[in-house]
Coordinates of C-alpha atoms in Angstrom, one line a residue:
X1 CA 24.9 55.6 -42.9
X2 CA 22.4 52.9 -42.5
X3 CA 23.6 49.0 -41.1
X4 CA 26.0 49.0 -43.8
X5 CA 24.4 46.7 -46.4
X6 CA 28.3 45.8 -47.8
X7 CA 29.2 44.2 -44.9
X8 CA 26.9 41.3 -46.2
X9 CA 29.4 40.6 -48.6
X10 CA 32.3 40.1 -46.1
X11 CA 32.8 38.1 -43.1
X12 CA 31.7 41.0 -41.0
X13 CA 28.2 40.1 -42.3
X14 CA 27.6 36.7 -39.7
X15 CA 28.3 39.4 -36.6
X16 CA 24.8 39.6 -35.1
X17 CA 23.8 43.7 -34.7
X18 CA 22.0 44.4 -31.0
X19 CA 19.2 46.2 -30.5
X20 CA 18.4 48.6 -27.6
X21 CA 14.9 46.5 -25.7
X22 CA 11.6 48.5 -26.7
X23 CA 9.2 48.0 -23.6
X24 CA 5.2 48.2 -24.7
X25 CA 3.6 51.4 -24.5
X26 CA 1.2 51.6 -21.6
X27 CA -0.9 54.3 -22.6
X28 CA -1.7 53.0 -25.8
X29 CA -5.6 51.8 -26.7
X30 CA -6.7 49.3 -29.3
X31 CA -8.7 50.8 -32.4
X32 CA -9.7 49.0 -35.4
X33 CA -6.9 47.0 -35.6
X34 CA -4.2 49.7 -35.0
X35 CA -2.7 51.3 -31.9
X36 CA -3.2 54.8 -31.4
X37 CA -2.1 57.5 -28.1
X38 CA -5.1 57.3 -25.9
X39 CA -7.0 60.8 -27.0
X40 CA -6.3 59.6 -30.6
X41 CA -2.7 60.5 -32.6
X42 CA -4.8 60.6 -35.4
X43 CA -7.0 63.4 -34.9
X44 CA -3.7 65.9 -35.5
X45 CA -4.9 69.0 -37.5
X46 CA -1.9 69.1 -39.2
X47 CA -1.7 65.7 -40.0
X48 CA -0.5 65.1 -43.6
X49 CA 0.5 68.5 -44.5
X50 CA 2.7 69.7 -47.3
X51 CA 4.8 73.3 -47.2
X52 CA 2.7 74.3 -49.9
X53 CA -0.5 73.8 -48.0
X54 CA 1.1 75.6 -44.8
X55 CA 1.8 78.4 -47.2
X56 CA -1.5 78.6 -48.1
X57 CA -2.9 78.9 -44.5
X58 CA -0.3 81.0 -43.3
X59 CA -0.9 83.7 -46.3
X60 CA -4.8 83.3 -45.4
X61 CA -4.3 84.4 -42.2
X62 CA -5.8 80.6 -40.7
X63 CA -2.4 80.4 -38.4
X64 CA 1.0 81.6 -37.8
X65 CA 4.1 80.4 -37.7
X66 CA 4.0 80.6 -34.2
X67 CA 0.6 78.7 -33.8
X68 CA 2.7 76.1 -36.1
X69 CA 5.3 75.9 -34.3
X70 CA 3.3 75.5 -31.0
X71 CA 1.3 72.6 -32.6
X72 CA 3.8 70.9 -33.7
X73 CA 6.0 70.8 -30.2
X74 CA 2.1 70.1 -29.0
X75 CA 2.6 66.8 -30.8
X76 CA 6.3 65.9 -30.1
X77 CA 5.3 66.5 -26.4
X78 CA 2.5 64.0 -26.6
X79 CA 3.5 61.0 -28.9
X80 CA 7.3 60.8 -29.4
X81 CA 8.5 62.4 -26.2
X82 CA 5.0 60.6 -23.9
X83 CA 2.5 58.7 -25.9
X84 CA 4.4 56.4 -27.6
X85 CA 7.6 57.4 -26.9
X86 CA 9.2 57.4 -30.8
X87 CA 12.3 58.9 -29.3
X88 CA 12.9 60.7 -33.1
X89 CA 13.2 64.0 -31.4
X90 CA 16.6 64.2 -29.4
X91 CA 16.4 68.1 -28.6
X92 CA 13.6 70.6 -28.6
X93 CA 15.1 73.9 -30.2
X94 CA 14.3 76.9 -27.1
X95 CA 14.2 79.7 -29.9
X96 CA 12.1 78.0 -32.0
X97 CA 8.7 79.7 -30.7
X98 CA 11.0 83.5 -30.9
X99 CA 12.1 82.9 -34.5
X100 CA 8.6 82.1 -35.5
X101 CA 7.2 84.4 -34.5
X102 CA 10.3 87.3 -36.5
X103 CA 9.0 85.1 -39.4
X104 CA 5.4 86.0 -38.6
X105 CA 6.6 90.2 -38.1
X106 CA 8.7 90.0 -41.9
X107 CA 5.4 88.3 -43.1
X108 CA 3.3 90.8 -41.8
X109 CA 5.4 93.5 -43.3
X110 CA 5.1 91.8 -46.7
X111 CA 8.5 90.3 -46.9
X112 CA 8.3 86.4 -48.3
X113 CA 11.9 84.5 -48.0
X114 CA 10.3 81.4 -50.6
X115 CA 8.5 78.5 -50.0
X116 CA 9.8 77.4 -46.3
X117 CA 9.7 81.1 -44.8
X118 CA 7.9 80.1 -41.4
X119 CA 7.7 76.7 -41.8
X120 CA 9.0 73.8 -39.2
X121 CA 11.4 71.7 -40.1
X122 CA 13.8 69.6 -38.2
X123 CA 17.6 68.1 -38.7
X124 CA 19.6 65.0 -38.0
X125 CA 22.0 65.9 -34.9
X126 CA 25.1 65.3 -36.7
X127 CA 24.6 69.0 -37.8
X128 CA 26.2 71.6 -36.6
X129 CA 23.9 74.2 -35.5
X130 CA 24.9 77.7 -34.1
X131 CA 22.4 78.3 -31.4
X132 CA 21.2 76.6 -27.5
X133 CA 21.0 72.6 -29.2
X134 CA 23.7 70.6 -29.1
X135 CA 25.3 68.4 -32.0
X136 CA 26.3 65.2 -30.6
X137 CA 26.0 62.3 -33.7
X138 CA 23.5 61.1 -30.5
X139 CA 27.0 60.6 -28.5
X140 CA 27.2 60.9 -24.9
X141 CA 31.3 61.8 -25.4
X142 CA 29.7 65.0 -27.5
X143 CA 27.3 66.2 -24.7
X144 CA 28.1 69.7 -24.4
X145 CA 29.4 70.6 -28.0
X146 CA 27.7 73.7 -28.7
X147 CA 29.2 74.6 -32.6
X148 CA 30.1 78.0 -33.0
X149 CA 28.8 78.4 -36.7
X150 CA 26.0 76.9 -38.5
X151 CA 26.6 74.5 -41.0
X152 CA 26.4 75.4 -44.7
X153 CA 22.8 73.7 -44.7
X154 CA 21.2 75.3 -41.9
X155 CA 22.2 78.5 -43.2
X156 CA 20.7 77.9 -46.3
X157 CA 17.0 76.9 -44.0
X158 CA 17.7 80.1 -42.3
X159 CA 17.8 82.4 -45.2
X160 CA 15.1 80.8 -46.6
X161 CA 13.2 81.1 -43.5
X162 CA 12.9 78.0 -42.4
X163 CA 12.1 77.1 -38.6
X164 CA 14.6 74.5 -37.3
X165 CA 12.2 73.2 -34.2
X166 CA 14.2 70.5 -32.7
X167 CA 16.9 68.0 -33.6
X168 CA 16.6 64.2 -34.6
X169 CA 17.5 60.9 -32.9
X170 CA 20.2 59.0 -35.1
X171 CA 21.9 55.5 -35.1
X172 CA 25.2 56.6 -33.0
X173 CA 27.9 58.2 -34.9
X174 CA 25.8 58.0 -38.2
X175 CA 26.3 54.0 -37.6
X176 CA 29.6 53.8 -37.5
X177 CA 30.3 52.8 -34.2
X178 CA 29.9 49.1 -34.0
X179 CA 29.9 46.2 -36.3
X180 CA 27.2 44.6 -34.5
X181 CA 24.8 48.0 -33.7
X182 CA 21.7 48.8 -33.5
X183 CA 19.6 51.1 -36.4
X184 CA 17.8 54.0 -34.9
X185 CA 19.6 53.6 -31.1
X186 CA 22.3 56.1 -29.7
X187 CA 23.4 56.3 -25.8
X188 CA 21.9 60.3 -25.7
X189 CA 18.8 59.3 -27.6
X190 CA 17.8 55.8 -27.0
X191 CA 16.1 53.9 -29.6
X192 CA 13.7 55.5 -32.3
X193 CA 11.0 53.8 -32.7
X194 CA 9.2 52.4 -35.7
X195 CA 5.7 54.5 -35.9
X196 CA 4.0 51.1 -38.1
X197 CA 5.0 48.6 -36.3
X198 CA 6.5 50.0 -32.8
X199 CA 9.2 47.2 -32.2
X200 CA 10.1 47.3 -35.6
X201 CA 13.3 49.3 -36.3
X202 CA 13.0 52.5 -38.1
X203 CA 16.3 51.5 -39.9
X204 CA 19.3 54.0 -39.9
X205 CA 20.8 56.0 -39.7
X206 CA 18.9 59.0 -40.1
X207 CA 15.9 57.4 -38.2
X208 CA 14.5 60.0 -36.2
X209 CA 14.6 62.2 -39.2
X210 CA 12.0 59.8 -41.2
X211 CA 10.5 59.3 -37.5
X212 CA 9.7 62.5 -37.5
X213 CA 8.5 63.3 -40.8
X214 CA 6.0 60.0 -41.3
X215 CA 4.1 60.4 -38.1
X216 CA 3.7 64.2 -38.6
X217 CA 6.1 66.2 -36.2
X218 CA 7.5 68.0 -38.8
X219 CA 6.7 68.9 -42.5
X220 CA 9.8 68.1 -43.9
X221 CA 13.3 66.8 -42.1
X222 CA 16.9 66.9 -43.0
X223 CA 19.1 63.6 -43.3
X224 CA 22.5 62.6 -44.0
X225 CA 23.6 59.6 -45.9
X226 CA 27.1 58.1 -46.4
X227 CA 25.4 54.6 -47.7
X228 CA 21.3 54.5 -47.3
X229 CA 21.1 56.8 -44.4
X230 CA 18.4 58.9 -46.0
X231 CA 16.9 56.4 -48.5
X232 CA 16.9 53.2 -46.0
X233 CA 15.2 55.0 -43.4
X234 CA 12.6 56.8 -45.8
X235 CA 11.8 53.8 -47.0
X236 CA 10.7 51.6 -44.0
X237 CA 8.8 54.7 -42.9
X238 CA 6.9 55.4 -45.7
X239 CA 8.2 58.3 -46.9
X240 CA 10.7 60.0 -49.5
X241 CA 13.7 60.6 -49.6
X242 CA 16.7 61.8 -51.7
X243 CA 20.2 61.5 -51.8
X244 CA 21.7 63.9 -54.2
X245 CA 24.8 63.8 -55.8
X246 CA 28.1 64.2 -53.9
X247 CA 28.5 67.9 -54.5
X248 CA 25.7 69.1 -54.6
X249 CA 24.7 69.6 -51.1
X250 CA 27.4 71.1 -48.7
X251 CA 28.8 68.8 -46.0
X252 CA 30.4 71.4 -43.9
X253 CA 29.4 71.6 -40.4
X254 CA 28.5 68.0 -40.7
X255 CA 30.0 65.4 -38.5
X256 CA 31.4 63.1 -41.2
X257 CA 31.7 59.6 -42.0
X258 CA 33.1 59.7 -45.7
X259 CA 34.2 62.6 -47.8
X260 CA 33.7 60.4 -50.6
X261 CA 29.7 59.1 -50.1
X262 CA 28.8 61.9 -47.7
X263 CA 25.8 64.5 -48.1
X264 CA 23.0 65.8 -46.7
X265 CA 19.5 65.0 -47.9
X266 CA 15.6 66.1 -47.9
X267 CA 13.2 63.7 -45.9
X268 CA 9.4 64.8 -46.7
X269 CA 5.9 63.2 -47.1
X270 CA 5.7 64.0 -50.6
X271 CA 8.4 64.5 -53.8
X272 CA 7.1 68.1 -54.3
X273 CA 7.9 68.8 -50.6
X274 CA 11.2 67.0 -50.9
X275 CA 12.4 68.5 -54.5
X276 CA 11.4 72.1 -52.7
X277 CA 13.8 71.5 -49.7
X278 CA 16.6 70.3 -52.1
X279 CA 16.1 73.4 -54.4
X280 CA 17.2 75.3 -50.6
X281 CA 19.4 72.6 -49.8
X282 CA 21.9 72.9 -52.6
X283 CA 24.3 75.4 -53.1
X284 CA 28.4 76.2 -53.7
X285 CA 29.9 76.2 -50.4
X286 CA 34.1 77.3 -50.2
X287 CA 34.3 75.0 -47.3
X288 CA 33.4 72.4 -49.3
X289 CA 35.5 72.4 -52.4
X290 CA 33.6 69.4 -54.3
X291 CA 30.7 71.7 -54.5
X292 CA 32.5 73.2 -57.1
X293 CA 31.8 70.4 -58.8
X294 CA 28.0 71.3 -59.0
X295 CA 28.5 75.2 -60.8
X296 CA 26.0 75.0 -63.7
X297 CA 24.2 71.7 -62.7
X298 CA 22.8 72.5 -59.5
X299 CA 18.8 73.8 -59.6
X300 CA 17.1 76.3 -57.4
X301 CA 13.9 74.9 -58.0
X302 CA 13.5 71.6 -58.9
X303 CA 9.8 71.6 -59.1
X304 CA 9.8 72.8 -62.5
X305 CA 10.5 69.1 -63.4
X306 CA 7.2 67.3 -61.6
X307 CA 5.7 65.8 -64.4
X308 CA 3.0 63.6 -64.2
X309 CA 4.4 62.2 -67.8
X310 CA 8.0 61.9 -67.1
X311 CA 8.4 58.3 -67.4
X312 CA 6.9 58.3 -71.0
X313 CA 9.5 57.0 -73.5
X314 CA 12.1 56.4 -70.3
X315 CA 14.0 53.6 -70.5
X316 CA 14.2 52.3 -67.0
X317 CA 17.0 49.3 -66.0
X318 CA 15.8 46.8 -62.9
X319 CA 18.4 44.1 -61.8
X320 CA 17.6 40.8 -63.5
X321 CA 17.6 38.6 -60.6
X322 CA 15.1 38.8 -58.4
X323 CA 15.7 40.8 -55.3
X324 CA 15.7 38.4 -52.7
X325 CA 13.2 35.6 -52.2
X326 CA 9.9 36.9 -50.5
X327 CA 6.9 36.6 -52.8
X328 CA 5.1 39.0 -51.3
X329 CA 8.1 41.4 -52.5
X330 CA 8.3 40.0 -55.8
X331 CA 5.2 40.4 -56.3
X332 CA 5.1 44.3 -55.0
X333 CA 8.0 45.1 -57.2
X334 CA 6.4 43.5 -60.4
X335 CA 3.2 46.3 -59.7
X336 CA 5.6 48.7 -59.6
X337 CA 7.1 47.6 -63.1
X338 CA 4.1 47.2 -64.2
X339 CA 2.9 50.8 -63.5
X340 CA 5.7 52.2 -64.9
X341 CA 5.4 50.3 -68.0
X342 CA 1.5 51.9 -67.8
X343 CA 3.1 55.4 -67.3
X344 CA 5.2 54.4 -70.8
X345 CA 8.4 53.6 -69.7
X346 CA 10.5 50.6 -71.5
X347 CA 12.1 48.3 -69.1
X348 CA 15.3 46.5 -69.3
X349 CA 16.5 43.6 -67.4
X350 CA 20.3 44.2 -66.5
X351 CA 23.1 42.8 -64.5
X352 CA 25.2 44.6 -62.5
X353 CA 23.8 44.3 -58.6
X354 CA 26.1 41.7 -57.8
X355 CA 29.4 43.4 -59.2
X356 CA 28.8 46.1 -56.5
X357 CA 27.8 44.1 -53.8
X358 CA 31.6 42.3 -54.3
X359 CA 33.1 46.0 -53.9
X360 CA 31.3 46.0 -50.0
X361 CA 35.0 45.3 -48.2
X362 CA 36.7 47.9 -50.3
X363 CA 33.9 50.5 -49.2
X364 CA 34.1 49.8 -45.6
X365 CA 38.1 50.6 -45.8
X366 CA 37.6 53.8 -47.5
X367 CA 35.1 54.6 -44.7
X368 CA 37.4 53.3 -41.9
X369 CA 40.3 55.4 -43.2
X370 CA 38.2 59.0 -44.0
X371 CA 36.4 58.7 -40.2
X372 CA 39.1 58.9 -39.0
X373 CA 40.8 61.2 -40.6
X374 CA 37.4 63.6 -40.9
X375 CA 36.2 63.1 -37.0
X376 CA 40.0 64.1 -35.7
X377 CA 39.8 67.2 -37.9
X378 CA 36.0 68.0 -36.9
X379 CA 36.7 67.4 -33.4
X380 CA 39.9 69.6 -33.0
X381 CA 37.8 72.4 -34.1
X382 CA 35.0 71.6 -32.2
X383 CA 33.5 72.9 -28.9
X384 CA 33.6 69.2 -27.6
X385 CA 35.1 68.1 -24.7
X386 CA 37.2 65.1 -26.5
X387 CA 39.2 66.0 -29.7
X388 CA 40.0 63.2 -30.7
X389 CA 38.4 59.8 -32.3
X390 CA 41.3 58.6 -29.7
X391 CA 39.7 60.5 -27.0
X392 CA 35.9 59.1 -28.1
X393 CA 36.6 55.7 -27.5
X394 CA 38.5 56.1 -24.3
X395 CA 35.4 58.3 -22.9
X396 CA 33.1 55.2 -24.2
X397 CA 35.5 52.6 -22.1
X398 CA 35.1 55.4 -19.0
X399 CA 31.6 55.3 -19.4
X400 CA 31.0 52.1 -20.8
X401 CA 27.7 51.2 -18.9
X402 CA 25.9 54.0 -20.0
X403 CA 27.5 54.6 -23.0
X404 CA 27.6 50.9 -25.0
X405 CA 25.4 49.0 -23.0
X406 CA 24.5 46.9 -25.2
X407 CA 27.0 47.3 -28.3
X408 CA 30.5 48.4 -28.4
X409 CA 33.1 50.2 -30.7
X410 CA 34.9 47.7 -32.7
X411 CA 34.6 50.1 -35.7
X412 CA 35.8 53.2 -33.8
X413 CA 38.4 51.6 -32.8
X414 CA 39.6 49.5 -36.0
X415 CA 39.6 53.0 -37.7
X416 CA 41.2 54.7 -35.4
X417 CA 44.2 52.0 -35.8
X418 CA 44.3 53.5 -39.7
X419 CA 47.3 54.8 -41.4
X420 CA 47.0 58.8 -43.0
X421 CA 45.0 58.8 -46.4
X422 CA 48.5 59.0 -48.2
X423 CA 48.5 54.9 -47.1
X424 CA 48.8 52.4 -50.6
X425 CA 45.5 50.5 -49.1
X426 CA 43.3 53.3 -48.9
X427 CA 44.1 54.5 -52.2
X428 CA 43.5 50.8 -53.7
X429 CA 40.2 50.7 -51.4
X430 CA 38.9 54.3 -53.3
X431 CA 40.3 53.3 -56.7
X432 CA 38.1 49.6 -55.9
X433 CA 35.2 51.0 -54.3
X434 CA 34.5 54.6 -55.7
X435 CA 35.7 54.5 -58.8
X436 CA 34.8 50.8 -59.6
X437 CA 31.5 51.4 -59.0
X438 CA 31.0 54.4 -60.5
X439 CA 32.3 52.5 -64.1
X440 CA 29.8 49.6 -63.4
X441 CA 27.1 51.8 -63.4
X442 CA 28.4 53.6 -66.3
X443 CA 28.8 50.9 -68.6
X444 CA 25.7 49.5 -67.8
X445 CA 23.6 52.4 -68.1
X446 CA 25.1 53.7 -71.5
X447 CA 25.6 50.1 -73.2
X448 CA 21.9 49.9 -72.3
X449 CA 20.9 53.6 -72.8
X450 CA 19.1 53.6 -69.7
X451 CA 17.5 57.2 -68.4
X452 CA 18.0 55.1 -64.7
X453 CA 17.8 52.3 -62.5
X454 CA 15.3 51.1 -60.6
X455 CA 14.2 48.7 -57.8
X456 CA 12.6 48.0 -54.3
X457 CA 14.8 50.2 -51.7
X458 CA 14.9 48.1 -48.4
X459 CA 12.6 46.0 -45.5
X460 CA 10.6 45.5 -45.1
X461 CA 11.6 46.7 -41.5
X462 CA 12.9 43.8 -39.2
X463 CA 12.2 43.7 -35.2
X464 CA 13.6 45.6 -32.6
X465 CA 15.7 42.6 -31.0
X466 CA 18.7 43.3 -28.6
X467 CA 19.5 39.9 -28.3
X468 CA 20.4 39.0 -31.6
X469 CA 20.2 42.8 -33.3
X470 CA 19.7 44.0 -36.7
X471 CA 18.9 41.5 -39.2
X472 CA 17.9 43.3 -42.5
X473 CA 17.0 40.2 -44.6
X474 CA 18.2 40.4 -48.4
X475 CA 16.6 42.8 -50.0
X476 CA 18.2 46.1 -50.5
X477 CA 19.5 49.0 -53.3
X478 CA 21.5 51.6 -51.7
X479 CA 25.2 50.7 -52.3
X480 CA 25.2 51.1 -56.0
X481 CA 24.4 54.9 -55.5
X482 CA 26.3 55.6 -52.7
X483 CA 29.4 54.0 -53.4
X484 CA 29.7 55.7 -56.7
X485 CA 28.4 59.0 -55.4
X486 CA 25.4 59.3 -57.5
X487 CA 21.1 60.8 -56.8
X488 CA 19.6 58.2 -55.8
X489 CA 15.8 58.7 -54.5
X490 CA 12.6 56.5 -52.7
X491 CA 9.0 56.5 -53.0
X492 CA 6.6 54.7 -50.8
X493 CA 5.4 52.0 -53.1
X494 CA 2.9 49.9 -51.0
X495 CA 3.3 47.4 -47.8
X496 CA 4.5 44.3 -46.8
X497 CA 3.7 42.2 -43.4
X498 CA 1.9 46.0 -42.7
X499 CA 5.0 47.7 -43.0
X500 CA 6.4 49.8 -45.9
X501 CA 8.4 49.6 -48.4
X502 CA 10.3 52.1 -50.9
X503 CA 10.7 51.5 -54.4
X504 CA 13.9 53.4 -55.7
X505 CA 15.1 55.4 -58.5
X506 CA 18.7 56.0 -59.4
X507 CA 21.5 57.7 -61.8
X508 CA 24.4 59.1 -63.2
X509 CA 25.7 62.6 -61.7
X510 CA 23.5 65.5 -61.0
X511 CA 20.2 63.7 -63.1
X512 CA 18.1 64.8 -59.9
X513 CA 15.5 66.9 -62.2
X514 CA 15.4 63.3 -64.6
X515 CA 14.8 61.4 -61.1
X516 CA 12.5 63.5 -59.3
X517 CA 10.0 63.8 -62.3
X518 CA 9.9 60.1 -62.9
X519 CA 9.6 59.4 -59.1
X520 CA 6.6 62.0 -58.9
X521 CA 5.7 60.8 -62.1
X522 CA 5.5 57.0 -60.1
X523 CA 3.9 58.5 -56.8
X524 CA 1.3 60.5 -58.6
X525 CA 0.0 57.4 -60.0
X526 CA 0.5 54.8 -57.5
X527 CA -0.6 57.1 -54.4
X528 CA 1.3 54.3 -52.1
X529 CA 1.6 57.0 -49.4
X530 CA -0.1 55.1 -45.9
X531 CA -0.4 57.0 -42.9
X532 CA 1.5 55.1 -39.6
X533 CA -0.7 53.3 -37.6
X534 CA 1.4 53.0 -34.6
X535 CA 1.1 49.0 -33.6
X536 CA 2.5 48.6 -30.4
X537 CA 3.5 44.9 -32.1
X538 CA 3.4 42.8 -34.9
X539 CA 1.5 40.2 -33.4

């Protein structure tokens, strides 16, 4: 989960969210304008790869999976863990160099596992992962949980050959620790970093995933999202991401938030890259029972729908207020329109933004009531040293200098004080929230005959402040989608004060292959795709 956008419609939303300090980076040189690792973060010769153009290299012989993997740890080593210190890595996998190189021997025999066999990837740390890294949620009270099975997910990478390198940085507990935290910050992590603007936040909570993936760590990443974990975070770093629908992708072995808006979702430079690693992504798991929800709509391959004319004849619905009241966004999201119109799409100006937005307190119960419940069952079967949510918050208090020094765990504890999902007020929360949204959308997209909704995602990214924390602004589309548990997707669509922002499409249940080809469709001819340029400051 990101900051929680629906807590800006409740009284939650005046409560200030901190912000871990960033100091400046001291080995950081001026050059035209941007900041750049002395020696030159540029000059990376993998810098701006795809999996298809790894695939290329590695089946020419020009490198190995191994001489990848090397590169890339090369490069975590010199800007995110020294250099600039983007904190998006928050453990270096010790097998990764091993498996590469078993990739590289079934390679060389002639054996090809699809698209990601040898290629580096990493995950958020709220995955369960059965081998020498940790997964934490970026919690000191988790240090030490080694799981004992992967998750569904990263046995699906596995089979397809994937190499999981390292582990990403999160906003603690997926950001839902605190009412007043910080995006991108966790006690075992620190604070992820912002590769545009350095003491900008990287928004939440799967940070370190986008981290990693925009300044070229990694070739694709994995995120989870409860409410615009994976598109929020995409979006501010200038990258894509997708949250599918809830089903499609296993959560099992995932540290959850909300059995209702959880899943797990593909983070990646590119929408080829990203539809690939959904295509491996999703799958029927019998751990997860809504997954059976997915038999017959799920795809394998869902780059058979990258169309470069996908938005011809679309009829595409944008909120008919104006989102928010910068004119430098206004004016970014009429291009946007305006290139989709060019692309032959017919726009409709519809209502229904503020109908969700009212739904925001009804959300944040249903969340409050299925952490808890989740988390107690997660941890009891759990190599962690606390099973409980109880146990959590009384090893935070224990620790509390190291472990909230600069935020606490009101919303820990106010969902621990919850009654069993058999309570009347959950129910009426779900029945509100879910189910309410899921009709607004609905109704407006079939009264209106829309093929989706679209609309800038987030940001742009606000500053790094610990004093007076988080404070997103008024602009943002990932509620709508995640409260109702429908695909929602981002594509970089330009800049604003030099930082990105997403542009977002979204729709009914399992229209990923509609989505993906009208976002490719969008990025193919808008090419807003801007390489980080690492600013130590705004200023």
């Amino acid at each position: 989960m990101k900051r929680r956008t629906f807590l800006t419609t409740t009284t939650m939303a005046s409560a200030g969210l901190s912000a871990f300090l960033i100091s400046g980076c001291s080995n950081v040189t001026k050059n035209e304008g941007s900041y750049v690792v002395a020696g030159g973060a540029e000059a990376f010769e993998l810098e701006e790869e795809t999996i298809s153009s790894l695939r290329e290299k590695l089946s020419s012989g020009k490198y190995t999976s191994e001489q990848l993997v090397q590169l890339y740890l090369n490069r975590i080593d010199a800007i995110d863990k020294n250099g600039l210190e983007l904190h998006s890595i928050i453990e270096i996998n010790s097998e990764a160099i091993a498996i590469a190189k078993a990739m590289d021997a079934e390679m060389k025999a002639g054996k090809s596992r699809g698209p990601l066999h040898g290629i580096p990837v990493v995950i958020k740390d709220n995955i369960d992962t059965a081998d020498k890294m940790q997964t934490t949620a970026g919690s000191l009270a988790l240090e030490g949980n080694f799981a004992s099975k992967d998750a569904f997910v990263v046995g699906r990478l596995r089979e397809a050959g994937a190499i999981i390198i390292g582990k990403t940085n999160l906003s603690e507990w997926a950001n839902f620790r605190s009412t007043h935290s910080c995006s991108g910050w966790s006690s075992r992590g620190g604070q992820t970093k912002n590769p545009y603007i350095l003491d900008h936040n990287p928004c939440g909570s799967s940070a370190g995933s986008a981290v990693a993936v925009a300044a070229n760590l990694c070739v694709v990443a994995v995120g989870t999202e409860t409410d615009g974990s994976v598109v929020c975070p995409s979006a501010v770093s200038g990258i894509v991401g997708i949250k599918p629908t809830i089903g499609l992708v296993s959560r099992s072995g995932i540290i959850p938030i909300s059995h209702t808006q959880d899943t797990a979702g593909p983070m990646a430079r590119t929408v080829k890259d990203a539809a690939i690693l959904l295509g491996i992504l999703a799958g029927i798991d019998s751990k997860d029972p809504v997954t059976n929800e997915s038999k017959g709509k799920g795809r394998a391959d869902y780059t058979k729908f990258l169309d470069t004319k996908a938005l011809q004849g679309k009829r595409i619905g944008v909120e008919r207020k104006p989102q928010g009241e910068n004119q430098f966004m206004h004016t970014l999201q009429k291009k946007a329109i305006d290139l989709i119109k060019k692309q032959g799409a017919t726009v409709i100006e519809i209502d229904y933004l503020d109908k969700i937005n009212e739904l925001g307190a009804a959300e944040f119960e249903v969340m409050q009531y299925e952490f808890k419940a989740g988390v107690n069952k997660y941890l009891a079967a759990s190599n962690a040293k606390v099973k409980t949510l109880k146990e959590v918050i009384d090893f935070n208090i224990a620790n509390e200098d190291k472990a909230m020094p600069y935020f606490k765990q009101e919303t820990l504890i106010s969902s621990n004080e919850k009654n069993g999902l058999d309570d009347k007020n959950y129910i009426e929360a779900l029945n509100k929230s879910h189910f309410g949204s899921k009709k607004i959308l609905d109704d407006v997209i079939k009264e209106n005959q829309l093929d989706a909704i679209c609309g800038l995602t987030m940001g742009p990214a606000c500053s790094i402040d610990n004093i007076y924390g988080d404070r997103w602004g008024d602009v943002f589309l990932t509620t709508p989608a995640a409260a109702s548990g429908y695909p929602h997707i981002t594509v970089p669509c330009g800049k604003v004060y030099e930082l990105p922002i997403g542009f977002s499409f979204f729709g009914t249940a399992y229209s990923e292959p509609e989505l993906i080809g009208m976002a490719y469709a969008y990025e193919q001819a808008s090419t807003k795709r801007i390489k980080p340029s690492f600013k130590k400051s705004f200023l």
